[in-house]
Coordinates of C-alpha atoms in Angstrom, one line a residue:
M276 CA -151.5 82.8 147.8
G277 CA -150.3 84.6 151.0
T278 CA -151.3 83.8 154.5
V279 CA -151.3 85.9 157.7
N280 CA -150.0 84.1 160.8
G281 CA -150.9 80.7 159.2
R282 CA -154.6 81.6 158.6
M283 CA -156.5 82.1 155.4
P284 CA -157.3 85.8 154.7
D285 CA -160.8 87.3 154.7
S286 CA -162.9 87.6 151.5
E287 CA -162.1 91.4 151.0
N288 CA -158.5 90.7 151.3
L289 CA -158.8 87.9 148.8
S290 CA -160.3 90.2 146.2
H291 CA -157.6 92.8 146.8
S292 CA -154.8 90.4 146.6
S293 CA -156.0 89.0 143.3
S294 CA -155.4 92.3 141.6
A295 CA -151.8 92.9 142.9
S296 CA -148.6 91.1 143.1
P297 CA -147.8 89.0 146.3
A298 CA -145.1 91.5 147.4
A299 CA -147.3 94.5 147.1
S300 CA -150.2 92.8 148.9
T301 CA -147.9 91.9 151.8
C302 CA -146.7 95.5 152.2
T303 CA -150.3 96.8 152.0
E304 CA -151.5 94.3 154.7
S305 CA -148.6 95.3 157.0
A306 CA -149.4 98.9 156.7
S307 CA -153.1 98.4 157.4
V308 CA -152.3 96.3 160.5
I309 CA -149.9 98.9 161.9
A310 CA -152.4 101.7 161.4
S311 CA -155.1 99.8 163.1
N312 CA -152.8 99.1 166.1
L313 CA -151.9 102.7 166.5
S314 CA -155.6 103.7 166.5
S315 CA -156.4 101.0 169.1
L316 CA -153.5 102.1 171.3
S317 CA -154.5 105.7 171.5
P318 CA -156.8 105.2 174.6
L319 CA -154.1 103.4 176.4
S320 CA -151.5 106.1 175.9
T321 CA -153.1 108.2 178.6
R322 CA -152.7 105.4 181.2
K323 CA -149.7 105.0 183.4
N324 CA -147.7 101.9 184.1
V325 CA -148.7 100.1 181.0
S326 CA -146.6 97.1 180.7
F327 CA -144.8 96.0 177.7
H328 CA -146.5 92.6 177.7
E329 CA -150.0 94.3 177.6
L330 CA -149.0 96.4 174.6
S331 CA -147.6 93.4 172.8
S332 CA -150.6 91.3 173.6
R333 CA -153.0 93.9 172.2
S334 CA -151.0 94.4 169.1
S335 CA -150.8 90.7 168.5
A336 CA -154.5 90.3 169.2
S337 CA -155.4 92.9 166.6
M338 CA -153.1 91.3 164.1
T339 CA -154.7 87.9 164.7
G340 CA -158.2 89.1 164.6
G341 CA -158.8 89.4 168.4
A342 CA -156.8 86.3 169.5
T343 CA -154.0 86.7 172.0
C344 CA -150.7 84.9 171.6
S345 CA -147.5 84.7 173.7
S346 CA -144.5 86.7 172.7
S347 CA -142.4 83.6 172.6
S348 CA -144.9 81.8 170.4
P349 CA -143.2 79.9 167.6
D350 CA -146.1 81.0 165.1
L351 CA -144.8 84.6 165.0
P352 CA -142.0 85.5 162.7
R353 CA -138.6 86.2 164.3
H354 CA -138.8 90.0 163.4
S355 CA -142.2 90.3 165.1
R356 CA -141.2 88.6 168.5
P357 CA -140.5 91.0 171.3
P358 CA -137.0 90.8 172.9
P359 CA -136.7 89.0 176.3
P360 CA -136.6 91.2 179.4
P361 CA -133.0 92.1 180.4
R362 CA -131.5 89.9 183.1
A363 CA -128.8 90.9 185.5
P364 CA -125.6 88.7 185.3
T365 CA -125.4 86.1 188.0
F366 CA -122.2 86.1 190.0
V367 CA -120.9 83.1 192.0
T368 CA -120.5 83.9 195.6
P369 CA -117.0 82.6 196.6
C370 CA -116.7 80.4 199.6
P371 CA -113.7 80.7 202.0
L372 CA -111.3 77.8 202.1
T373 CA -111.1 75.8 205.4
R374 CA -109.9 72.4 206.4
S375 CA -113.3 71.1 207.7
S376 CA -115.6 70.7 204.6
P377 CA -116.1 67.3 203.1
Y378 CA -117.0 68.7 199.6
P379 CA -114.5 68.3 196.8
R380 CA -113.9 70.8 194.1
L381 CA -116.1 70.8 191.0
P382 CA -114.7 69.8 187.6
P383 CA -113.7 72.8 185.4
N384 CA -116.5 72.5 182.7
E385 CA -119.5 71.3 184.8
Y386 CA -121.9 73.9 186.1
A387 CA -124.5 71.8 187.9
S388 CA -125.2 72.0 191.6
I389 CA -123.3 69.7 193.9
S390 CA -126.6 68.2 195.0
D391 CA -127.4 67.2 191.4
F392 CA -124.0 65.6 191.0
P393 CA -123.9 61.8 191.4
R394 CA -120.9 60.7 193.4
Q395 CA -119.7 58.2 190.8
F396 CA -119.5 61.1 188.3
Y397 CA -116.8 62.9 190.2
P398 CA -113.5 62.5 188.1
Y399 CA -111.5 63.8 191.1
P400 CA -112.8 62.3 194.4
S401 CA -110.9 64.8 196.6
H402 CA -109.3 68.2 196.5
P403 CA -105.8 68.1 194.9
H404 CA -104.6 69.5 198.1
S405 CA -106.2 67.4 200.8
S406 CA -105.6 69.9 203.5
Y407 CA -107.8 72.6 201.9
R408 CA -111.6 71.9 201.6
L409 CA -114.7 74.1 201.2
E410 CA -116.4 75.1 204.4
A411 CA -119.9 74.9 203.1
E412 CA -121.8 73.7 200.0
P413 CA -121.0 76.2 197.2
P414 CA -123.9 78.0 195.4
P415 CA -124.9 76.7 192.0
P416 CA -123.1 78.4 189.1
P417 CA -124.9 80.3 186.3
T418 CA -126.9 78.5 183.7
P419 CA -125.0 77.6 180.5
E420 CA -127.2 80.1 178.5
Y421 CA -125.9 83.2 180.3
H422 CA -122.6 81.8 181.7
G423 CA -119.7 84.2 181.4
Y424 CA -117.8 83.8 184.7
R425 CA -116.1 81.1 186.6
T426 CA -114.7 80.7 190.1
T427 CA -111.2 79.4 190.6
Y428 CA -110.1 78.2 194.0
L429 CA -106.4 78.5 194.9
P430 CA -104.5 77.1 197.9
L431 CA -104.8 79.3 201.0
R432 CA -101.6 81.1 201.8
T433 CA -100.7 80.7 205.5
G434 CA -97.6 82.9 205.4
S435 CA -99.4 86.2 206.1
P436 CA -102.8 86.7 207.9
G437 CA -103.8 89.5 205.5
A438 CA -103.1 87.5 202.3
D439 CA -105.7 86.6 199.7
Q440 CA -108.2 84.0 201.0
G441 CA -107.7 81.7 198.1
Y442 CA -110.2 82.6 195.4
H443 CA -110.4 84.9 192.4
T444 CA -113.6 85.8 190.4
L445 CA -114.1 86.9 186.8
V446 CA -111.7 84.3 185.4
A447 CA -112.3 83.3 181.9
P448 CA -113.0 79.6 181.6
S449 CA -110.4 77.5 179.9
P450 CA -111.8 74.2 178.7
Q451 CA -108.4 72.7 177.9
A452 CA -106.8 73.6 181.2
S453 CA -105.8 70.6 183.3
W454 CA -107.4 70.2 186.7
G455 CA -104.7 70.6 189.4
A456 CA -101.0 70.8 189.0
P457 CA -99.3 67.8 187.6
Y458 CA -96.9 65.7 189.7
S459 CA -93.4 67.1 189.4
E460 CA -90.5 64.6 189.7
S461 CA -87.6 65.3 192.0
P462 CA -84.3 66.2 190.3
F463 CA -82.7 63.3 192.1
D464 CA -84.9 60.9 190.0
L465 CA -82.9 61.9 187.0
V466 CA -79.5 61.2 188.6
P467 CA -78.1 57.7 187.7
D468 CA -77.6 55.2 190.5
D469 CA -73.8 55.2 190.1
V470 CA -73.7 59.0 190.7
L471 CA -75.9 58.8 193.7
V472 CA -73.8 56.0 195.2
R473 CA -70.7 58.2 194.7
I474 CA -72.4 61.1 196.5
F475 CA -73.5 58.8 199.3
S476 CA -69.9 57.6 199.7
H477 CA -69.0 61.1 201.2
L478 CA -71.6 60.8 203.9
T479 CA -71.2 59.6 207.5
T480 CA -72.9 56.6 208.9
K481 CA -75.6 58.6 210.6
E482 CA -76.3 60.5 207.4
L483 CA -76.5 57.3 205.4
C484 CA -79.1 55.9 207.7
S485 CA -81.2 59.1 207.3
C486 CA -81.0 58.8 203.5
A487 CA -82.2 55.2 203.7
R488 CA -85.5 56.5 205.0
V489 CA -86.3 58.9 202.2
C490 CA -87.7 56.5 199.6
R491 CA -87.4 52.9 198.3
R492 CA -84.8 53.8 195.8
W493 CA -82.6 55.6 198.3
H494 CA -83.1 52.7 200.7
N495 CA -81.7 50.2 198.2
L496 CA -78.8 52.5 197.3
A497 CA -77.9 53.5 200.8
W498 CA -77.4 49.9 201.9
E499 CA -75.0 49.3 199.0
P500 CA -72.1 47.2 200.6
R501 CA -69.4 49.4 199.1
L502 CA -70.7 52.4 201.1
W503 CA -70.1 50.6 204.4
R504 CA -66.4 50.1 204.3
S505 CA -66.1 52.7 207.0
V506 CA -68.5 52.7 209.9
A507 CA -68.8 55.0 212.9
V508 CA -71.2 54.0 215.7
S509 CA -71.9 55.6 219.0
G510 CA -74.1 54.6 221.9
G511 CA -72.7 51.2 223.1
D512 CA -73.1 47.6 222.0
R513 CA -76.8 47.7 220.8
P514 CA -76.5 50.1 217.8
L515 CA -73.5 48.2 216.5
R516 CA -75.3 44.9 216.8
G517 CA -78.3 46.2 214.8
L518 CA -76.1 47.8 212.1
L519 CA -74.1 44.6 211.5
K520 CA -77.2 42.5 211.4
R521 CA -78.6 44.8 208.7
L522 CA -75.4 44.8 206.7
A523 CA -74.9 41.0 207.0
G524 CA -78.4 40.2 205.6
E525 CA -78.7 36.6 204.7
N526 CA -74.9 36.1 205.1
S527 CA -73.4 35.5 208.4
V528 CA -70.5 38.0 207.9
C529 CA -70.0 41.6 206.7
D530 CA -67.2 41.3 204.2
A531 CA -67.4 45.0 203.1
V532 CA -66.7 46.5 206.6
E533 CA -63.0 47.5 206.9
R534 CA -62.9 50.5 209.3
V535 CA -64.9 50.8 212.5
A536 CA -65.0 53.7 215.0
L537 CA -66.8 53.1 218.3
S538 CA -67.5 55.9 220.7
G539 CA -69.6 56.7 223.7
P540 CA -70.2 55.0 227.0
G541 CA -71.6 51.4 227.2
L542 CA -68.9 49.7 225.1
S543 CA -67.9 46.3 226.3
D544 CA -66.3 43.1 225.1
K545 CA -69.5 42.2 223.3
S546 CA -68.7 44.8 220.6
L547 CA -65.3 43.3 220.0
L548 CA -66.7 39.8 219.9
L549 CA -69.3 40.9 217.5
L550 CA -66.7 42.6 215.2
G551 CA -64.5 39.5 215.4
R552 CA -67.3 37.2 214.2
K553 CA -69.0 39.5 211.7
C554 CA -66.1 41.5 210.2
P555 CA -63.3 39.2 209.1
N556 CA -61.8 41.8 206.8
L557 CA -61.6 44.5 209.5
S558 CA -58.4 46.5 209.1
H559 CA -58.9 49.6 211.3
L560 CA -60.5 49.8 214.7
R561 CA -60.7 53.0 216.8
I562 CA -62.3 53.3 220.2
V563 CA -63.1 56.8 221.4
G564 CA -64.0 57.2 225.0
G565 CA -62.7 58.6 228.3
S566 CA -61.2 56.4 231.0
G567 CA -63.9 54.7 233.0
M568 CA -66.6 55.0 230.4
I569 CA -65.9 51.7 228.6
S570 CA -65.4 48.2 229.9
I571 CA -63.2 46.5 227.4
S572 CA -60.8 43.9 228.8
N573 CA -58.1 41.6 227.6
A574 CA -60.5 38.8 226.6
G575 CA -62.3 41.0 224.1
V576 CA -59.0 42.3 222.6
V577 CA -57.6 38.8 222.3
E578 CA -60.8 37.5 220.6
L579 CA -60.7 40.5 218.1
V580 CA -57.1 40.2 217.1
T581 CA -57.4 36.4 216.7
R582 CA -60.5 36.5 214.5
C583 CA -59.3 39.5 212.4
P584 CA -56.0 38.6 210.8
K585 CA -56.1 41.7 208.5
L586 CA -56.1 44.1 211.4
L587 CA -53.5 46.8 210.9
H588 CA -54.7 49.8 213.0
L589 CA -55.8 49.4 216.6
D590 CA -56.6 52.3 218.8
L591 CA -57.4 51.4 222.4
A592 CA -57.0 54.8 224.0
G593 CA -58.8 55.0 227.3
C594 CA -59.3 51.3 227.8
S595 CA -57.9 51.2 231.3
S596 CA -58.7 47.5 231.7
V597 CA -56.4 46.4 228.9
T598 CA -53.1 45.1 230.4
C599 CA -51.8 42.9 227.7
M600 CA -52.5 41.6 224.2
S601 CA -51.5 38.0 223.2
V602 CA -52.6 35.4 220.8
E603 CA -53.6 31.8 221.3
A604 CA -50.8 30.3 219.3
P605 CA -47.4 31.5 220.7
A606 CA -45.8 31.2 217.3
R607 CA -48.3 33.3 215.6
H608 CA -47.7 37.0 215.0
L609 CA -50.2 39.8 214.4
S610 CA -50.0 42.1 211.4
I611 CA -50.8 45.2 213.5
Q612 CA -48.7 48.2 212.5
Y613 CA -50.4 51.0 214.5
L614 CA -51.1 50.6 218.2
D615 CA -52.3 53.3 220.6
L616 CA -52.4 52.3 224.2
T617 CA -52.8 55.8 225.6
D618 CA -54.2 56.0 229.2
C619 CA -54.0 52.2 229.6
V620 CA -52.9 52.7 233.1
G621 CA -53.0 49.0 233.9
L622 CA -50.3 48.2 231.3
S623 CA -47.2 47.0 233.0
D624 CA -43.7 46.1 231.8
Q625 CA -44.7 42.4 231.4
G626 CA -47.8 43.4 229.5
L627 CA -45.7 45.6 227.2
H628 CA -43.4 42.6 226.6
T629 CA -46.4 40.5 225.5
V630 CA -47.7 43.2 223.2
V631 CA -44.4 43.9 221.4
Q632 CA -43.7 40.2 221.1
A633 CA -47.1 39.6 219.4
C634 CA -46.8 42.6 217.1
P635 CA -43.3 42.7 215.6
A636 CA -44.5 44.7 212.6
L637 CA -45.3 47.8 214.7
N638 CA -44.4 51.1 213.1
F639 CA -46.3 53.4 215.5
L640 CA -46.5 52.8 219.2
Y641 CA -48.0 55.3 221.7
L642 CA -47.8 54.7 225.4
R643 CA -48.8 58.1 226.7
R644 CA -49.6 58.2 230.5
C645 CA -48.9 54.5 231.0
V646 CA -47.5 55.3 234.4
M647 CA -46.5 51.7 235.2
I648 CA -44.0 51.5 232.3
S649 CA -40.4 51.7 233.2
D650 CA -37.0 51.2 231.6
A651 CA -37.5 47.4 232.0
G652 CA -40.4 47.5 229.6
I653 CA -38.8 50.0 227.2
K654 CA -35.9 47.7 226.5
Y655 CA -38.3 45.1 224.8
I656 CA -39.3 47.6 222.2
P657 CA -36.1 47.7 220.0
S658 CA -35.7 43.9 220.6
Y659 CA -38.9 43.0 218.8
C660 CA -40.1 46.0 216.8
T661 CA -37.0 46.8 214.8
Q662 CA -38.9 48.9 212.2
L663 CA -40.6 51.2 214.7
R664 CA -40.9 54.8 213.3
E665 CA -42.8 56.6 216.0
L666 CA -42.7 56.2 219.8
S667 CA -44.3 58.2 222.6
V668 CA -43.6 57.6 226.3
S669 CA -44.7 61.1 227.4
D670 CA -45.9 61.3 231.0
C671 CA -44.2 58.0 231.8
T672 CA -42.4 59.3 234.9
Q673 CA -40.5 56.1 235.5
V674 CA -38.6 56.3 232.2
T675 CA -35.0 57.6 232.6
D676 CA -31.9 58.0 230.5
F677 CA -31.4 54.2 230.5
G678 CA -34.7 53.7 228.8
V679 CA -33.8 56.4 226.2
Y680 CA -30.5 54.6 225.6
E681 CA -32.6 51.5 224.6
V682 CA -34.8 53.6 222.3
A683 CA -31.7 54.9 220.6
K684 CA -31.0 51.4 219.4
L685 CA -33.8 51.8 216.8
G686 CA -31.3 53.8 214.8
A687 CA -32.2 55.4 211.5
S688 CA -35.7 54.0 211.5
L689 CA -36.9 56.3 214.3
R690 CA -38.5 59.5 213.1
Y691 CA -40.6 60.6 216.0
L692 CA -39.8 60.5 219.7
S693 CA -41.7 62.1 222.6
V694 CA -40.3 62.0 226.2
A695 CA -42.4 65.0 227.3
K696 CA -42.6 65.4 231.1
C697 CA -40.2 62.5 231.7
D698 CA -38.3 64.6 234.3
Q699 CA -35.6 61.9 234.7
V700 CA -34.4 62.3 231.2
S701 CA -31.4 64.6 230.8
D702 CA -28.8 65.6 228.2
A703 CA -27.1 62.2 228.3
G704 CA -30.2 60.4 226.9
I705 CA -31.0 63.1 224.2
K706 CA -27.4 63.1 223.0
Q707 CA -27.5 59.3 222.6
V708 CA -30.6 59.6 220.5
A709 CA -29.1 62.4 218.4
R710 CA -26.0 60.3 217.8
Y711 CA -27.8 57.1 216.5
C712 CA -31.1 58.4 215.2
H713 CA -29.8 60.9 212.6
R714 CA -33.1 60.8 210.6
L715 CA -35.1 62.1 213.4
R716 CA -37.9 64.5 212.4
Y717 CA -39.7 65.3 215.6
L718 CA -38.5 65.5 219.2
N719 CA -40.6 66.5 222.2
S720 CA -38.7 67.1 225.4
R721 CA -41.1 69.5 227.0
G722 CA -40.8 69.5 230.8
C723 CA -37.4 67.9 230.9
E724 CA -35.6 70.5 232.9
A725 CA -32.3 68.6 232.8
V726 CA -32.1 69.1 229.0
G727 CA -29.9 72.0 228.0
D728 CA -27.6 73.5 225.3
D729 CA -25.5 70.3 225.0
S730 CA -28.5 68.3 223.8
V731 CA -29.6 71.0 221.3
A732 CA -26.1 71.3 219.9
A733 CA -25.9 67.5 219.4
L734 CA -29.2 67.6 217.6
A735 CA -28.1 70.5 215.4
R736 CA -24.9 68.5 214.4
S737 CA -26.5 65.1 213.8
C738 CA -30.1 65.7 212.8
P739 CA -30.2 68.3 210.0
R740 CA -33.6 67.0 208.9
L741 CA -35.3 68.1 212.1
R742 CA -38.7 69.6 211.4
A743 CA -40.3 70.1 214.9
L744 CA -38.6 70.6 218.3
D745 CA -40.3 71.3 221.6
L746 CA -37.9 72.7 224.3
G747 CA -40.6 74.0 226.7
K748 CA -39.2 74.5 230.2
C749 CA -35.7 73.3 229.1
D750 CA -32.5 74.9 230.2
V751 CA -31.6 76.3 226.7
T752 CA -30.1 79.7 225.8
D753 CA -29.6 81.9 222.7
H754 CA -26.4 80.0 221.8
S755 CA -28.2 76.7 221.2
L756 CA -30.9 78.5 219.2
R757 CA -28.1 80.0 217.0
L758 CA -26.6 76.6 216.3
L759 CA -30.1 75.1 215.6
A760 CA -31.0 77.9 213.2
R761 CA -27.9 77.5 211.1
S762 CA -27.9 73.7 211.0
C763 CA -31.6 73.0 210.6
P764 CA -32.9 75.6 208.0
N765 CA -36.0 73.4 207.3
L766 CA -37.4 73.8 210.8
K767 CA -41.2 74.3 210.8
K768 CA -42.2 74.2 214.4
L769 CA -40.3 75.4 217.5
S770 CA -41.5 75.9 221.1
V771 CA -39.3 77.6 223.7
K772 CA -42.2 78.1 226.2
S773 CA -41.1 79.2 229.6
C774 CA -37.4 79.3 228.6
E775 CA -36.3 82.2 230.7
L776 CA -32.8 82.4 229.2
V777 CA -34.0 82.9 225.6
S778 CA -33.9 86.5 224.3
D779 CA -34.5 88.5 221.2
E780 CA -31.2 87.5 219.8
G781 CA -32.0 83.8 219.6
I782 CA -35.4 84.5 218.2
R783 CA -33.9 86.8 215.6
Q784 CA -31.5 84.1 214.5
I785 CA -34.3 81.5 214.2
A786 CA -36.4 83.9 212.1
F787 CA -33.5 84.9 209.8
Y788 CA -32.3 81.4 208.9
C789 CA -35.5 79.4 209.2
R790 CA -37.7 81.4 206.7
G791 CA -40.2 78.5 206.4
L792 CA -41.1 78.6 210.1
Q793 CA -44.8 78.0 210.5
Q794 CA -45.4 77.9 214.3
L795 CA -43.5 79.5 217.1
N796 CA -44.3 79.4 220.9
I797 CA -42.7 82.1 223.0
Q798 CA -45.2 82.0 225.9
D799 CA -43.8 83.1 229.3
C800 CA -40.5 84.1 227.7
A801 CA -39.5 87.3 229.7
G802 CA -36.5 87.9 227.5
V803 CA -38.4 88.2 224.2
S804 CA -39.7 91.7 223.5
L805 CA -41.5 93.5 220.7
E806 CA -38.2 93.6 218.7
G807 CA -38.0 89.8 218.5
Y808 CA -41.7 89.6 217.7
R809 CA -41.3 92.0 214.8
A810 CA -38.3 90.1 213.5
V811 CA -40.3 87.0 213.2
K812 CA -43.1 88.9 211.5
K813 CA -40.6 90.4 209.1
Y814 CA -38.8 87.2 208.0
C815 CA -41.5 84.5 208.6
R816 CA -44.7 86.0 207.2
R817 CA -46.7 82.8 207.5
C818 CA -45.6 82.0 211.0
V819 CA -48.2 81.7 213.8
I820 CA -46.8 83.1 217.0
E821 CA -48.1 82.0 220.4
H822 CA -47.3 84.5 223.1
T823 CA -48.7 85.9 226.4
N824 CA -47.4 89.5 226.0
P825 CA -50.3 91.9 225.6
G826 CA -48.0 94.4 224.0
F827 CA -47.5 92.3 220.9
C828 CA -49.9 93.1 218.0

């Protein structure tokens, strides 16, 4: 038996339904209901502004026998329910990004208002980029029933003022997308420790200290003892004290430190005392500083050389207060092989005697501008330092030919000799050196105006291995250059600066026979013209020519 809207049918309908099938009775009832609705709606058709709800309420009332029911009533079948009124899509109003708002970003799949969000529910307590926050509370997003859009906030680009303000709309939601960019590891995290230590070994002391402040791993690797074999410190005693304290750690000494370079004003004997106590394996020490900027005396030097028995290289250039260097035990000798006492103006002949007596293993000795040194001090050098290879007494104006005679006693071991600006040295002393020191490689006689062709001819005969020769302001001519070019074909460097008697012929001979010439100084040579210059360019293609003639090109 059929029902209409959940109610029992009337008596006339019962009699009609008893004689027909259930399907036919249903169709008949529907047709009668529609016809009655159309007849009842005819008076309303002439009215204006009749709402859809009024029409639907009347039709439903007629179908239910005068009772009014809602369009969303669950009693009506689905096909008889009126559709809901159309609703405009709701768009989220984007908020500009600033740095002042305390509100964090919403999780990707939650659409409730921030005011309804409990604080403990936030999976991300702050914006992934802490410097960007929302200026004001964002509006609530659409309801889940009609949600079709989502707002995505991006970091604000500060590069250009007219760039996008950091938001895009109409972005399809992606439930599986991760919130925020994952942390990306640095490429250096994948580099093994041994490789990093090898890279750090090529850095300077200052760069290593900077690397030690990057992270904990670099801090541990940067202070690896093997990286601190060579140390360069500037600024006086205090930086050196702090560095050695850090390197020593729990130990009282820094066994790894072997080479130290100190520079800058403020250096004193405290630095040398500290090195002597903390660095027993010190082998090289270099002090860089002008005269008068450092206050290192004999006491600091003696303490250093006594406590560092492995010291081989000592550079005290500019330490004007150093006058001698001795050891506590007279019978003890130092192992120093390289000693530079340049600009030690307080060094006297007696002080030089003490130095060479304490350092018999010297191979390199430089006494530039030690103006108090004379022939009396020079004679001690070959007596104690028999293996000396290089000696410089340039600008020692008290050295004469007698001192050069003593130097010639070094014999075949001498390779390098500089008597530049020793104006009392003449041909006699240079010929003595050429006679006994036949393995000489370098000779600097610049400024010795008493040196002439006889000295150069002696060198050409006795020293065929000569590589560098400085004859600036010497009394030489083209004849000596011709002999030199034919006897010393391996000559690499030659200076005839301010030699007025040298002409194109001598330069042409040098260029033709010494094809490996690398450096030629012809400044202030009035006899050398463009022809000699072109001859050098023709035969010695790799030669660097120093000149003062503007016509040379």
